[in-house]
mmCIF file of N, CA and C in Angstrom:
data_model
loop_
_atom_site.group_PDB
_atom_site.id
_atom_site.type_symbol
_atom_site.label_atom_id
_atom_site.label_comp_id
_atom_site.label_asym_id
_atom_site.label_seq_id
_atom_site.Cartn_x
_atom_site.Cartn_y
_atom_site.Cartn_z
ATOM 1 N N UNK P 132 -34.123 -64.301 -3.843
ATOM 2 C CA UNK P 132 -33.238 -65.160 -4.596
ATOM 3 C C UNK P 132 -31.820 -65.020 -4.040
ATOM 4 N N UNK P 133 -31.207 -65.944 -3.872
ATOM 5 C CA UNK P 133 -29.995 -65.986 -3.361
ATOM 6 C C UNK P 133 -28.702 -66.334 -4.011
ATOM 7 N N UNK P 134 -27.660 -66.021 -4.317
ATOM 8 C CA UNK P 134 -26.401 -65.951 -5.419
ATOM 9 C C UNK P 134 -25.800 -67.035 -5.067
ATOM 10 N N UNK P 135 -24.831 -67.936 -5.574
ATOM 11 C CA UNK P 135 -24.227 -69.451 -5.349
ATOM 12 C C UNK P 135 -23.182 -68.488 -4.428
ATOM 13 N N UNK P 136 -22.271 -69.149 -4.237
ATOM 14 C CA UNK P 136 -21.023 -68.622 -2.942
ATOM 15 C C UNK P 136 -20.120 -68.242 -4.232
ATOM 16 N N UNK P 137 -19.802 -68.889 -5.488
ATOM 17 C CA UNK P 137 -19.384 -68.623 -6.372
ATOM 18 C C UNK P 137 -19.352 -67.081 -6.914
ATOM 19 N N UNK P 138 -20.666 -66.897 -6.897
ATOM 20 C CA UNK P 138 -20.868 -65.792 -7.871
ATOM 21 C C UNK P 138 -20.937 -64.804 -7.038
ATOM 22 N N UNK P 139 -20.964 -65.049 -5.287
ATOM 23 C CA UNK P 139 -20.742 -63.724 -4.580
ATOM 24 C C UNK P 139 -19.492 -63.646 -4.238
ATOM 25 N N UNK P 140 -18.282 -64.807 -4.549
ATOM 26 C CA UNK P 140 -17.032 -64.437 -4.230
ATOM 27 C C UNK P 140 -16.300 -63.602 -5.508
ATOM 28 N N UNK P 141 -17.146 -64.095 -7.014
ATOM 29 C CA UNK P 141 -16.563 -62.965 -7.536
ATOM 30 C C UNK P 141 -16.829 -61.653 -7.909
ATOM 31 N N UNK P 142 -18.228 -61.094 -7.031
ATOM 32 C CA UNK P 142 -18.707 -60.264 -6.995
ATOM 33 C C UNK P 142 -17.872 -59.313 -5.901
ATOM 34 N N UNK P 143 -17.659 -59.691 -4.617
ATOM 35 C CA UNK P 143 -16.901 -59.933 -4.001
ATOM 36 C C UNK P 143 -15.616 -58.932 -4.245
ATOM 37 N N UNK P 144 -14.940 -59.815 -4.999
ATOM 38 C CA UNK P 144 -13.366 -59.294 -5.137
ATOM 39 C C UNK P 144 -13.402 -59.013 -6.820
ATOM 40 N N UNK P 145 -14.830 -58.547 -7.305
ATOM 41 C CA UNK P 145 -14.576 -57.486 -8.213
ATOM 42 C C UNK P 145 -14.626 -55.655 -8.418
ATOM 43 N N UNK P 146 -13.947 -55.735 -6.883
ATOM 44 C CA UNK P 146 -13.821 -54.450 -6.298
ATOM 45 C C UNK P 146 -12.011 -54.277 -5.988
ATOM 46 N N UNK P 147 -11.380 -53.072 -6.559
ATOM 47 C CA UNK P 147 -9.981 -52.610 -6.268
ATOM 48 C C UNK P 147 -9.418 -53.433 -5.325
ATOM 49 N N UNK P 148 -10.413 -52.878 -4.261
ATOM 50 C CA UNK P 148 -9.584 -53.027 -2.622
ATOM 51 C C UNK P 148 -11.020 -53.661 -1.856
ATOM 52 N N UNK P 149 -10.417 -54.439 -1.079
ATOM 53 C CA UNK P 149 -11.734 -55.572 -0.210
ATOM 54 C C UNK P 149 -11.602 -54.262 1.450
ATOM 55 N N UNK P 150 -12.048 -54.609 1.872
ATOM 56 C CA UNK P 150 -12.364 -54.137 3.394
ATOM 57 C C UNK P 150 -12.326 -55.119 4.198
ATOM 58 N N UNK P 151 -12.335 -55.197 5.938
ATOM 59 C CA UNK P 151 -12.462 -56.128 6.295
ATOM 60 C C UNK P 151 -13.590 -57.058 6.539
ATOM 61 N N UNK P 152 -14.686 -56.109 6.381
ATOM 62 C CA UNK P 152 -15.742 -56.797 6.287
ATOM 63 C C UNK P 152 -16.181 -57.913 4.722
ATOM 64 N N UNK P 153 -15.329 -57.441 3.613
ATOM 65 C CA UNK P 153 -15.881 -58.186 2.620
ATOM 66 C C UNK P 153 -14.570 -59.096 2.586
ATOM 67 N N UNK P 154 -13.267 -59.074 3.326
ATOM 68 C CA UNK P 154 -12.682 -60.165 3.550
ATOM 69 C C UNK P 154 -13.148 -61.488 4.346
ATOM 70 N N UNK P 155 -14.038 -61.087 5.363
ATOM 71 C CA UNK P 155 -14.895 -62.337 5.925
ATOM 72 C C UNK P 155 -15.188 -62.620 5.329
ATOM 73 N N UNK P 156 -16.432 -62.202 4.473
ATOM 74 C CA UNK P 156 -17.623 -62.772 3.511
ATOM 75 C C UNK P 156 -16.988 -63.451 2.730
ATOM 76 N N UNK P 157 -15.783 -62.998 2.064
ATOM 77 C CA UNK P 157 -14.759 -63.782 0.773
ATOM 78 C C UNK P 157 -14.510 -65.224 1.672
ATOM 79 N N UNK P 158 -13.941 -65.307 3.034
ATOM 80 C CA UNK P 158 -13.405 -66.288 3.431
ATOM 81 C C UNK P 158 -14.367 -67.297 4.001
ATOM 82 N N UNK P 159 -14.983 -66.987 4.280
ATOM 83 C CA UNK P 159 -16.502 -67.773 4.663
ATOM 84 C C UNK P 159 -16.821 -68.534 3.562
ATOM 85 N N UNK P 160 -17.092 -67.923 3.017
ATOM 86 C CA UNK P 160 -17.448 -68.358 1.271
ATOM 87 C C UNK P 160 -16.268 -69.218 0.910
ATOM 88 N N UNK P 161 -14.987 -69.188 1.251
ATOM 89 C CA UNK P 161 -14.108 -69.800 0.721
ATOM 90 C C UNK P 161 -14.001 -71.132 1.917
ATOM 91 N N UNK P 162 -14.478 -70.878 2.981
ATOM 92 C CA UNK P 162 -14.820 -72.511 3.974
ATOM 93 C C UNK P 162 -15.472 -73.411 3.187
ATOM 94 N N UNK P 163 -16.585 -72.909 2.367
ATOM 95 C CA UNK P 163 -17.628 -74.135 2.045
ATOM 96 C C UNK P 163 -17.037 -75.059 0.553
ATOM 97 N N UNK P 164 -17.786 -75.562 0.419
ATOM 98 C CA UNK P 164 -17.326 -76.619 -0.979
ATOM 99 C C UNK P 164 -18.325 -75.627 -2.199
ATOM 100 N N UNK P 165 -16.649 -75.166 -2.762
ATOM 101 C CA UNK P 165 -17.226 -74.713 -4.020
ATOM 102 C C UNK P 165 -16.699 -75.322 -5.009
ATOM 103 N N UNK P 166 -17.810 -74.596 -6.646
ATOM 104 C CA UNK P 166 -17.511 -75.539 -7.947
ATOM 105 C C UNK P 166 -16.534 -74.379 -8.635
ATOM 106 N N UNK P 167 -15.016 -74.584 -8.002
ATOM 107 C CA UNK P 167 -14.122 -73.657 -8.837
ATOM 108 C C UNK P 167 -13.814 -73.706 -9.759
ATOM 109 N N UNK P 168 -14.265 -75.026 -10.890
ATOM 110 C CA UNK P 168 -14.214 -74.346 -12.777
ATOM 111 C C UNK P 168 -15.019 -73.263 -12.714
ATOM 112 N N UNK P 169 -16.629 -73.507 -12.211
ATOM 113 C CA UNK P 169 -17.613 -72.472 -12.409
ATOM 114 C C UNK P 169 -17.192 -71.203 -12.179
ATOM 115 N N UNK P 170 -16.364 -70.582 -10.780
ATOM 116 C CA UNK P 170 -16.017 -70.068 -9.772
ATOM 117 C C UNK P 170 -14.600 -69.352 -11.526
ATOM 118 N N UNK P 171 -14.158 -70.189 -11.830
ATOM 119 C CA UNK P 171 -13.019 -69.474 -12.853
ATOM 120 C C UNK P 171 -13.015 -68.812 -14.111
ATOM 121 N N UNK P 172 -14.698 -69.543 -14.411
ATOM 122 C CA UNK P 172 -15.030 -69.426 -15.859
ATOM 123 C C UNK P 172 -16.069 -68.244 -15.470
ATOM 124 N N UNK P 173 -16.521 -68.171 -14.607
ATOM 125 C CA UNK P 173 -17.383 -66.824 -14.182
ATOM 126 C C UNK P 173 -16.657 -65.272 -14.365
ATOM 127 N N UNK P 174 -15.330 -65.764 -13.168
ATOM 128 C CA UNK P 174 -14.479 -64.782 -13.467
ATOM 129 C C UNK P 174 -13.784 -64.157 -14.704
ATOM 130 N N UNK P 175 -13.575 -65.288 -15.485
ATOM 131 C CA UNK P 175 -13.424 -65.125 -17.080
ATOM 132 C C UNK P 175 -13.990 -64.323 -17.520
ATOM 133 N N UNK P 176 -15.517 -64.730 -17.928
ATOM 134 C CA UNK P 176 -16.538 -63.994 -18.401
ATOM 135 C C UNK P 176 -16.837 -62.754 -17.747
ATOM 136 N N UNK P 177 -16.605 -62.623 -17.123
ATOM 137 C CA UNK P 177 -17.320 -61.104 -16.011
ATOM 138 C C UNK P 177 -15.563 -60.055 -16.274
ATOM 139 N N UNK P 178 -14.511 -60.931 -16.747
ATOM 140 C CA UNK P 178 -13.306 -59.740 -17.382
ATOM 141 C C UNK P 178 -12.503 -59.276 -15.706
ATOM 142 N N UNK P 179 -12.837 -60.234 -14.784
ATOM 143 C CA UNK P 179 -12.713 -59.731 -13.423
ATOM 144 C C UNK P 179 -11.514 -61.248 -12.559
ATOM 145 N N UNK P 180 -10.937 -62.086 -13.775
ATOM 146 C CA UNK P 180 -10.172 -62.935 -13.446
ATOM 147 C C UNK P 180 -8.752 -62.387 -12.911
ATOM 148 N N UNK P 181 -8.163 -60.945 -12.905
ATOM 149 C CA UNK P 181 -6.805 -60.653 -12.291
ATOM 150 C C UNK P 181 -7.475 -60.125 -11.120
ATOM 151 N N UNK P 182 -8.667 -59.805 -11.124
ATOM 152 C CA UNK P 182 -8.645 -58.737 -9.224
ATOM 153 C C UNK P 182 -8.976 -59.830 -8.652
ATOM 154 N N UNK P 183 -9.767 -61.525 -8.790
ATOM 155 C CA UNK P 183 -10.044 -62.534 -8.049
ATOM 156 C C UNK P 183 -8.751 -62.921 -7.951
ATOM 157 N N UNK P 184 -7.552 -62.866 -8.588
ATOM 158 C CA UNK P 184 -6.417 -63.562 -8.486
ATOM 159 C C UNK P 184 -5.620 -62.482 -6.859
ATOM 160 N N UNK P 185 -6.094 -60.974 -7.503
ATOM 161 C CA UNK P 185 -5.188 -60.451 -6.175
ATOM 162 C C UNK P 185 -6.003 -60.243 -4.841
ATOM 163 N N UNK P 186 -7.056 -60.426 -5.535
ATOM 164 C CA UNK P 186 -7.570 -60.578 -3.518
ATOM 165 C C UNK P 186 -7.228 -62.172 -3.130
ATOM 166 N N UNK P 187 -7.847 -62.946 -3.701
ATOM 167 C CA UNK P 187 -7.248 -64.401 -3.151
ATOM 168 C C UNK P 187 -5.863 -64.883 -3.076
ATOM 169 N N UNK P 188 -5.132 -63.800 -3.507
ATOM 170 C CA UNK P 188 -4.043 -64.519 -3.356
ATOM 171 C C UNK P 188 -3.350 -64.816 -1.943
ATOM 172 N N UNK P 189 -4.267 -63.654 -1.226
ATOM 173 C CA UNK P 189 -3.863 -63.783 0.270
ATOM 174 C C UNK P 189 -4.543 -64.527 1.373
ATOM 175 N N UNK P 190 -5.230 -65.028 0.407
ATOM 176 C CA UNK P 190 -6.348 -66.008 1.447
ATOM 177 C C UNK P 190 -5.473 -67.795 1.506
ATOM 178 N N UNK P 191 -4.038 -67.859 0.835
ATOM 179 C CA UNK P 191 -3.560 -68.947 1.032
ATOM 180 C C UNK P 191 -3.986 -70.314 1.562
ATOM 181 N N UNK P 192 -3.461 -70.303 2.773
ATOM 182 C CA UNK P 192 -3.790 -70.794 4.148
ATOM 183 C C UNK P 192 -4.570 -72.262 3.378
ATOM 184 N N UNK P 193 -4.696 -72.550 2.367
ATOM 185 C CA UNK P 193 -5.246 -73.673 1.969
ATOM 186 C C UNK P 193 -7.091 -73.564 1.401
ATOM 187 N N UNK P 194 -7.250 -72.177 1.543
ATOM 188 C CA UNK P 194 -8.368 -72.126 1.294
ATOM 189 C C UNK P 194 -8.806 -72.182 -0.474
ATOM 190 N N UNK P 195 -8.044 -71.951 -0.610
ATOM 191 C CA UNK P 195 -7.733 -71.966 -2.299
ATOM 192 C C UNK P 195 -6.534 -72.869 -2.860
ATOM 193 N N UNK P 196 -7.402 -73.934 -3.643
ATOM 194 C CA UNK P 196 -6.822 -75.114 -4.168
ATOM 195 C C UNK P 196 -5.629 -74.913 -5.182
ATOM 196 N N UNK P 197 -4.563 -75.350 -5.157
ATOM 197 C CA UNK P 197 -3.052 -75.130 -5.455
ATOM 198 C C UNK P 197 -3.589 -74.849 -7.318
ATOM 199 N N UNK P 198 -4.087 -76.127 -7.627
ATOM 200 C CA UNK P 198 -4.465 -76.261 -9.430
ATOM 201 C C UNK P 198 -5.274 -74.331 -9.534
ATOM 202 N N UNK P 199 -6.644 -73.867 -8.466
ATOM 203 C CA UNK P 199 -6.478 -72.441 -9.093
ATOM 204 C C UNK P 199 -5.747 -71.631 -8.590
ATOM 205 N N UNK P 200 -4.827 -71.786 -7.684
ATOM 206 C CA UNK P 200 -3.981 -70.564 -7.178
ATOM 207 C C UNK P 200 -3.307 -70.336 -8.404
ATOM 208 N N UNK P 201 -2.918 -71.428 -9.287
ATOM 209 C CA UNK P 201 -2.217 -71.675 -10.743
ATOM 210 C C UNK P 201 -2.323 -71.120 -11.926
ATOM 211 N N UNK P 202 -3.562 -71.565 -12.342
ATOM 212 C CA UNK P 202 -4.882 -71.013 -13.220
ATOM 213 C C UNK P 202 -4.311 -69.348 -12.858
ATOM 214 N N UNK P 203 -4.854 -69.005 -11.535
ATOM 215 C CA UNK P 203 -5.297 -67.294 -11.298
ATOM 216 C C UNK P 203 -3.634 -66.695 -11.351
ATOM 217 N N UNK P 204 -2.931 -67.340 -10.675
ATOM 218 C CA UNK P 204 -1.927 -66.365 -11.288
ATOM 219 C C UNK P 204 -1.289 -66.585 -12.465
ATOM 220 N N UNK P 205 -1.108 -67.343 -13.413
ATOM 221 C CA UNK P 205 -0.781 -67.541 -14.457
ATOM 222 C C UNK P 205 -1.362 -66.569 -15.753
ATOM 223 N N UNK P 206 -2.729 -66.302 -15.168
ATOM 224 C CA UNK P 206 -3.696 -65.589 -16.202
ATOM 225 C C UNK P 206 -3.282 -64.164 -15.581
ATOM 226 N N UNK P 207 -2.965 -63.729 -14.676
ATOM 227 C CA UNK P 207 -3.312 -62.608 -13.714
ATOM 228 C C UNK P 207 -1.363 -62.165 -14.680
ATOM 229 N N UNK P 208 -0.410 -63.345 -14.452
ATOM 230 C CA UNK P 208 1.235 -62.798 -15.126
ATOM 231 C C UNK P 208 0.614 -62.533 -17.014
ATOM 232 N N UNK P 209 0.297 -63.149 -17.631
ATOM 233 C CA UNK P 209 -0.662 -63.132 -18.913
ATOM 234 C C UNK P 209 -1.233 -61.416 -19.302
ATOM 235 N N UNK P 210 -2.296 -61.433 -18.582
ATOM 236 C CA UNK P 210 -2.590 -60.154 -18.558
ATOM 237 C C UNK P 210 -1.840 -58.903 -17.788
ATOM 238 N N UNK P 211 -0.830 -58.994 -17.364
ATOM 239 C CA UNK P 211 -0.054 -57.798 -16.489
ATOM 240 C C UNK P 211 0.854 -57.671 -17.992
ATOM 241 N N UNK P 212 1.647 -58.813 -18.160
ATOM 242 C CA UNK P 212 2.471 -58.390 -19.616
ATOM 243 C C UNK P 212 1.986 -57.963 -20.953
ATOM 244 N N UNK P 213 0.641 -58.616 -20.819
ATOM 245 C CA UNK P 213 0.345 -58.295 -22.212
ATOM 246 C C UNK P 213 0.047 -56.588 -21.976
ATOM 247 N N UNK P 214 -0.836 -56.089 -20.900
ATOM 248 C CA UNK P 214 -0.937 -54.605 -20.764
ATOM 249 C C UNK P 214 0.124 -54.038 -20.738
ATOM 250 N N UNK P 215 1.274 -54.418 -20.113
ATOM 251 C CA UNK P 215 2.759 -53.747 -20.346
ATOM 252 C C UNK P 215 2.661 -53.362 -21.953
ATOM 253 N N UNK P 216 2.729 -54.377 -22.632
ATOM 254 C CA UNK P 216 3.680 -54.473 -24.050
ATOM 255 C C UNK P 216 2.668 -53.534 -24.497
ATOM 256 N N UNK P 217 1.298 -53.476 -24.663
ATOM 257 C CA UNK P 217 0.525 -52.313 -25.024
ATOM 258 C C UNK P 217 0.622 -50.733 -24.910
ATOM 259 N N UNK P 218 0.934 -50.549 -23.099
ATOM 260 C CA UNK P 218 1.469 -49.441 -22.882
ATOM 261 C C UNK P 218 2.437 -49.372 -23.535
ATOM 262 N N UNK P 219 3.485 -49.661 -23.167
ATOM 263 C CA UNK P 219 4.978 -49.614 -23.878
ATOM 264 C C UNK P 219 5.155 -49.344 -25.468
ATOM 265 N N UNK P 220 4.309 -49.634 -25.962
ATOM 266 C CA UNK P 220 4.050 -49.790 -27.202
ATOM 267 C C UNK P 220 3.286 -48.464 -27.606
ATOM 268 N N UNK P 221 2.170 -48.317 -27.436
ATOM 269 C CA UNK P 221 1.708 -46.799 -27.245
ATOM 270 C C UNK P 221 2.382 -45.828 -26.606
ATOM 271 N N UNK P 222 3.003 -45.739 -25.989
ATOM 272 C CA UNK P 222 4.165 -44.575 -25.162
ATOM 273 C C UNK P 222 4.999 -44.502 -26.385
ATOM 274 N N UNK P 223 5.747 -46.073 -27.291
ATOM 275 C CA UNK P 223 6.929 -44.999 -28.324
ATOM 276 C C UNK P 223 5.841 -44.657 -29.245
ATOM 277 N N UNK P 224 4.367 -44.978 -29.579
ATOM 278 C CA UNK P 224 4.318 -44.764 -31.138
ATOM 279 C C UNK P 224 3.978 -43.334 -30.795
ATOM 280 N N UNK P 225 3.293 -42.608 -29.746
ATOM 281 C CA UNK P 225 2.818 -41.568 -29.647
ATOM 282 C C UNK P 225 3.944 -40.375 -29.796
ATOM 283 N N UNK P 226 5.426 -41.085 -29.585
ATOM 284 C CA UNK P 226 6.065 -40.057 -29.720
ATOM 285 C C UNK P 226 6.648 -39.538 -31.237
ATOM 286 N N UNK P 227 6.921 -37.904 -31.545
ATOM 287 C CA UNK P 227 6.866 -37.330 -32.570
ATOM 288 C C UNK P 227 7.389 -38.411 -33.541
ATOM 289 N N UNK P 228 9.070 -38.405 -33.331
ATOM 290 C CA UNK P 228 9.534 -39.655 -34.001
ATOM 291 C C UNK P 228 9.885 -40.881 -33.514
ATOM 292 N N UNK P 229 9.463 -41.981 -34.190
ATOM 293 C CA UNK P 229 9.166 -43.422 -33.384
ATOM 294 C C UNK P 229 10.151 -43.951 -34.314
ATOM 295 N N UNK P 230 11.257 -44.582 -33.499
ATOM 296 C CA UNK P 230 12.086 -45.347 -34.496
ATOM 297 C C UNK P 230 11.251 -46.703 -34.741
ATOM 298 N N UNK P 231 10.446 -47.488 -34.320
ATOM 299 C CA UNK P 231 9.478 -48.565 -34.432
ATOM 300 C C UNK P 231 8.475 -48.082 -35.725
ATOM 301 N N UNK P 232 7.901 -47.040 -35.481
ATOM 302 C CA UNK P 232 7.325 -46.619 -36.503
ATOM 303 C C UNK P 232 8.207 -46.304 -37.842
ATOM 304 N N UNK P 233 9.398 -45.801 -38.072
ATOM 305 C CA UNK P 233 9.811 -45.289 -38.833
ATOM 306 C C UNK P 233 10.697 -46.323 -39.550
ATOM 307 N N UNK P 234 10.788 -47.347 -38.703
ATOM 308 C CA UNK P 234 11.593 -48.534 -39.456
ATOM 309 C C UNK P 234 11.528 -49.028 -40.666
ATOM 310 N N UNK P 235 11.751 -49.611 -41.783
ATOM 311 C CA UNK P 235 11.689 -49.941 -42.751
ATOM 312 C C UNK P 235 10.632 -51.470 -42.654
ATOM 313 N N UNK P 236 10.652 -51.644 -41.367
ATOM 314 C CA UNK P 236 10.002 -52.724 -41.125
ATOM 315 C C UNK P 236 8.421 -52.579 -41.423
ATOM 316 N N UNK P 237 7.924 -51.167 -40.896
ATOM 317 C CA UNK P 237 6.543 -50.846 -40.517
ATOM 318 C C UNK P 237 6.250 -49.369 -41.673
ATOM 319 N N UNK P 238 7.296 -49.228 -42.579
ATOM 320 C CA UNK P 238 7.350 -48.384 -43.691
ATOM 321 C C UNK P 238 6.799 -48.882 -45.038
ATOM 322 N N UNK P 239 6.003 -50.280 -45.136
ATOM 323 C CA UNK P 239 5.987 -50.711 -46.023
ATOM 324 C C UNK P 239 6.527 -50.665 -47.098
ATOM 325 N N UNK P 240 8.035 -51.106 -47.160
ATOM 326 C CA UNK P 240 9.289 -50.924 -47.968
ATOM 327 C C UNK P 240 9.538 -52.504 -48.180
#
């Protein structure tokens, strides 16, 4: 059985760091005519839509259509801030005294 080009490009670049060998395979795959809603909504679902955004982001060169270069980094700025504000957010509450915590705001006063 054989995987669509889709589902091996985001198999693909649902790894940290690509090599050069799985940069061919990515770009090969990115020559042919693919179905990139499928190709976005895969990545969605599989929770693997910011590492397809940073490996492709360097595959430019036209191989990747402007509307998802859009899509992927838009979602890829989305999820970088929202994990910020989480960290950031857990870093003051963990500390002894949290003026966020201790506010009258979150004191139920």
């Amino acid at each position: 059985m054989s995987w669509p080009k889709e589902d091996r490009i985001v198999f693909a670049c649902s790894r940290i760091n690509a090599n050069a060998k799985l940069c061919q395979e990515i770009k090969e795959n990115l020559n042919s005519d693919l179905n990139w809603d499928y190709l976005l909504e895969t990545a969605e679902d599989d929770g693997v839509i910011s590492l397809l955004y940073r490996i492709l982001k360097d595959f430019g060169n036209g191989l990747v259509p402007d509307r998802v270069g859009d899509i992927l980094k838009r979602n890829y700025l989305e999820t970088t801030a929202r994990n910020f504000f989480i960290r950031f957010f857990l870093d003051i509450s963990s500390r002894k005294y949290s003026p966020i915590v201790a506010s009258p705001m979150f004191s139920g006063v």
